[in-house]
GROMACS .gro file of C-alpha atoms in nm:
model
  144
    1UNK     CA    1  12.086   9.232  14.937
    2UNK     CA    2  12.453   9.256  14.963
    3UNK     CA    3  12.695   8.964  15.042
    4UNK     CA    4  12.797   9.025  15.432
    5UNK     CA    5  12.971   8.700  15.468
    6UNK     CA    6  13.092   8.410  15.240
    7UNK     CA    7  13.313   8.099  15.373
    8UNK     CA    8  13.423   7.802  15.167
    9UNK     CA    9  13.458   7.483  15.374
   10UNK     CA   10  13.717   7.259  15.233
   11UNK     CA   11  13.587   6.890  15.292
   12UNK     CA   12  13.229   7.037  15.321
   13UNK     CA   13  13.005   7.063  15.651
   14UNK     CA   14  13.006   6.790  15.907
   15UNK     CA   15  12.789   6.717  16.242
   16UNK     CA   16  12.927   6.947  16.526
   17UNK     CA   17  12.996   7.281  16.285
   18UNK     CA   18  12.842   7.614  16.400
   19UNK     CA   19  12.767   7.951  16.224
   20UNK     CA   20  12.694   8.245  16.440
   21UNK     CA   21  12.584   8.557  16.316
   22UNK     CA   22  12.558   8.908  16.515
   23UNK     CA   23  12.419   9.216  16.362
   24UNK     CA   24  12.158   9.491  16.407
   25UNK     CA   25  11.799   9.490  16.255
   26UNK     CA   26  11.820   9.822  16.112
   27UNK     CA   27  11.441   9.828  15.988
   28UNK     CA   28  11.161   9.587  15.986
   29UNK     CA   29  11.244   9.486  15.629
   30UNK     CA   30  11.282   9.086  15.536
   31UNK     CA   31  11.648   9.168  15.398
   32UNK     CA   32  11.843   8.891  15.563
   33UNK     CA   33  11.915   8.534  15.461
   34UNK     CA   34  12.121   8.261  15.557
   35UNK     CA   35  12.231   8.010  15.252
   36UNK     CA   36  12.426   7.678  15.296
   37UNK     CA   37  12.547   7.591  14.934
   38UNK     CA   38  12.624   7.267  14.768
   39UNK     CA   39  12.877   7.192  14.519
   40UNK     CA   40  12.599   7.209  14.253
   41UNK     CA   41  12.505   7.550  14.357
   42UNK     CA   42  12.184   7.426  14.508
   43UNK     CA   43  12.067   7.583  14.839
   44UNK     CA   44  12.089   7.287  15.102
   45UNK     CA   45  11.960   7.496  15.363
   46UNK     CA   46  11.791   7.862  15.349
   47UNK     CA   47  11.732   8.039  15.666
   48UNK     CA   48  11.520   8.383  15.654
   49UNK     CA   49  11.380   8.589  15.951
   50UNK     CA   50  11.084   8.753  15.840
   51UNK     CA   51  11.042   9.055  16.075
   52UNK     CA   52  10.731   9.161  15.871
   53UNK     CA   53  10.530   8.827  15.985
   54UNK     CA   54  10.763   8.739  16.290
   55UNK     CA   55  10.834   8.418  16.159
   56UNK     CA   56  11.152   8.225  16.102
   57UNK     CA   57  11.160   8.032  15.757
   58UNK     CA   58  11.371   7.738  15.667
   59UNK     CA   59  11.375   7.555  15.324
   60UNK     CA   60  11.579   7.441  15.057
   61UNK     CA   61  11.628   7.505  14.668
   62UNK     CA   62  11.733   7.201  14.488
   63UNK     CA   63  11.690   7.089  14.115
   64UNK     CA   64  11.545   7.438  14.032
   65UNK     CA   65  11.262   7.412  14.300
   66UNK     CA   66  11.201   7.527  14.647
   67UNK     CA   67  11.116   7.257  14.871
   68UNK     CA   68  10.863   7.269  15.131
   69UNK     CA   69  10.912   7.567  15.376
   70UNK     CA   70  10.925   7.534  15.766
   71UNK     CA   71  10.792   7.805  15.972
   72UNK     CA   72  10.829   7.903  16.318
   73UNK     CA   73  10.652   8.176  16.508
   74UNK     CA   74  10.903   8.162  16.806
   75UNK     CA   75  11.086   8.524  16.694
   76UNK     CA   76  11.300   8.656  16.932
   77UNK     CA   77  11.404   8.941  16.729
   78UNK     CA   78  11.267   9.304  16.679
   79UNK     CA   79  11.333   9.571  16.422
   80UNK     CA   80  11.573   9.825  16.539
   81UNK     CA   81  11.767   9.593  16.781
   82UNK     CA   82  12.073   9.412  16.782
   83UNK     CA   83  12.033   9.022  16.682
   84UNK     CA   84  12.205   8.695  16.723
   85UNK     CA   85  12.122   8.396  16.497
   86UNK     CA   86  12.321   8.077  16.550
   87UNK     CA   87  12.266   7.780  16.319
   88UNK     CA   88  12.441   7.420  16.416
   89UNK     CA   89  12.425   7.071  16.272
   90UNK     CA   90  12.390   6.717  16.413
   91UNK     CA   91  12.384   6.409  16.209
   92UNK     CA   92  11.983   6.454  16.119
   93UNK     CA   93  11.901   6.833  16.154
   94UNK     CA   94  11.984   7.181  16.105
   95UNK     CA   95  11.925   7.385  16.428
   96UNK     CA   96  11.841   7.749  16.431
   97UNK     CA   97  11.858   7.958  16.741
   98UNK     CA   98  11.797   8.329  16.794
   99UNK     CA   99  11.936   8.487  17.128
  100UNK     CA  100  11.986   8.121  17.254
  101UNK     CA  101  11.598   8.035  17.190
  102UNK     CA  102  11.554   7.754  16.967
  103UNK     CA  103  11.342   7.858  16.671
  104UNK     CA  104  11.363   7.611  16.411
  105UNK     CA  105  11.486   7.258  16.343
  106UNK     CA  106  11.490   7.131  16.002
  107UNK     CA  107  11.588   6.753  15.851
  108UNK     CA  108  11.878   6.763  15.637
  109UNK     CA  109  11.757   6.772  15.259
  110UNK     CA  110  12.137   6.756  15.111
  111UNK     CA  111  12.327   6.433  15.171
  112UNK     CA  112  12.612   6.390  15.230
  113UNK     CA  113  12.669   6.682  15.443
  114UNK     CA  114  13.015   6.708  15.302
  115UNK     CA  115  12.866   6.811  14.968
  116UNK     CA  116  12.775   7.158  15.140
  117UNK     CA  117  13.071   7.359  15.070
  118UNK     CA  118  12.978   7.706  15.106
  119UNK     CA  119  12.808   7.937  15.336
  120UNK     CA  120  12.682   8.282  15.246
  121UNK     CA  121  12.495   8.570  15.452
  122UNK     CA  122  12.311   8.811  15.245
  123UNK     CA  123  12.184   9.120  15.404
  124UNK     CA  124  12.124   9.480  15.390
  125UNK     CA  125  12.107   9.499  15.771
  126UNK     CA  126  12.440   9.573  15.950
  127UNK     CA  127  12.642   9.232  16.046
  128UNK     CA  128  12.887   9.299  16.285
  129UNK     CA  129  13.003   8.958  16.392
  130UNK     CA  130  13.041   8.628  16.233
  131UNK     CA  131  13.198   8.288  16.256
  132UNK     CA  132  13.182   7.957  16.121
  133UNK     CA  133  13.352   7.682  16.333
  134UNK     CA  134  13.419   7.339  16.253
  135UNK     CA  135  13.601   7.055  16.445
  136UNK     CA  136  13.814   7.319  16.634
  137UNK     CA  137  13.885   7.542  16.318
  138UNK     CA  138  13.728   7.879  16.227
  139UNK     CA  139  13.665   8.101  15.962
  140UNK     CA  140  13.578   8.465  15.965
  141UNK     CA  141  13.613   8.744  16.192
  142UNK     CA  142  13.531   8.705  16.558
  143UNK     CA  143  13.438   9.066  16.599
  144UNK     CA  144  13.217   9.029  16.896
   0.00000   0.00000   0.00000
């Protein structure tokens, strides 16, 4: 998969930030992932829509191991169609939305949140718009 978007977040992530990704699911392949990475390179939060099983997966890869995967069967995405995925955070959880439908909520497994310093979107699908906003600042292009 190709890196479609990568942002480094000075000072790390904090409650109230938001990532919005818009694109087009060219096929039904499971070739799209969002990673929130810590300073050590661990994946503090991993989001993957699985078109083949119509599920949304949330997990973490820390200390060389994948954590317990959280699955949601709420899946308002379709192969061959445009998509919009939004990930936000509060003090306790990541929240994942697809087309404004909440599809997943996952507790933070990386503490403090400020140690999450990079966001990476990997995809073979066409990503048209991306924005990472934090406390009134934003990184990325707002091509939507």
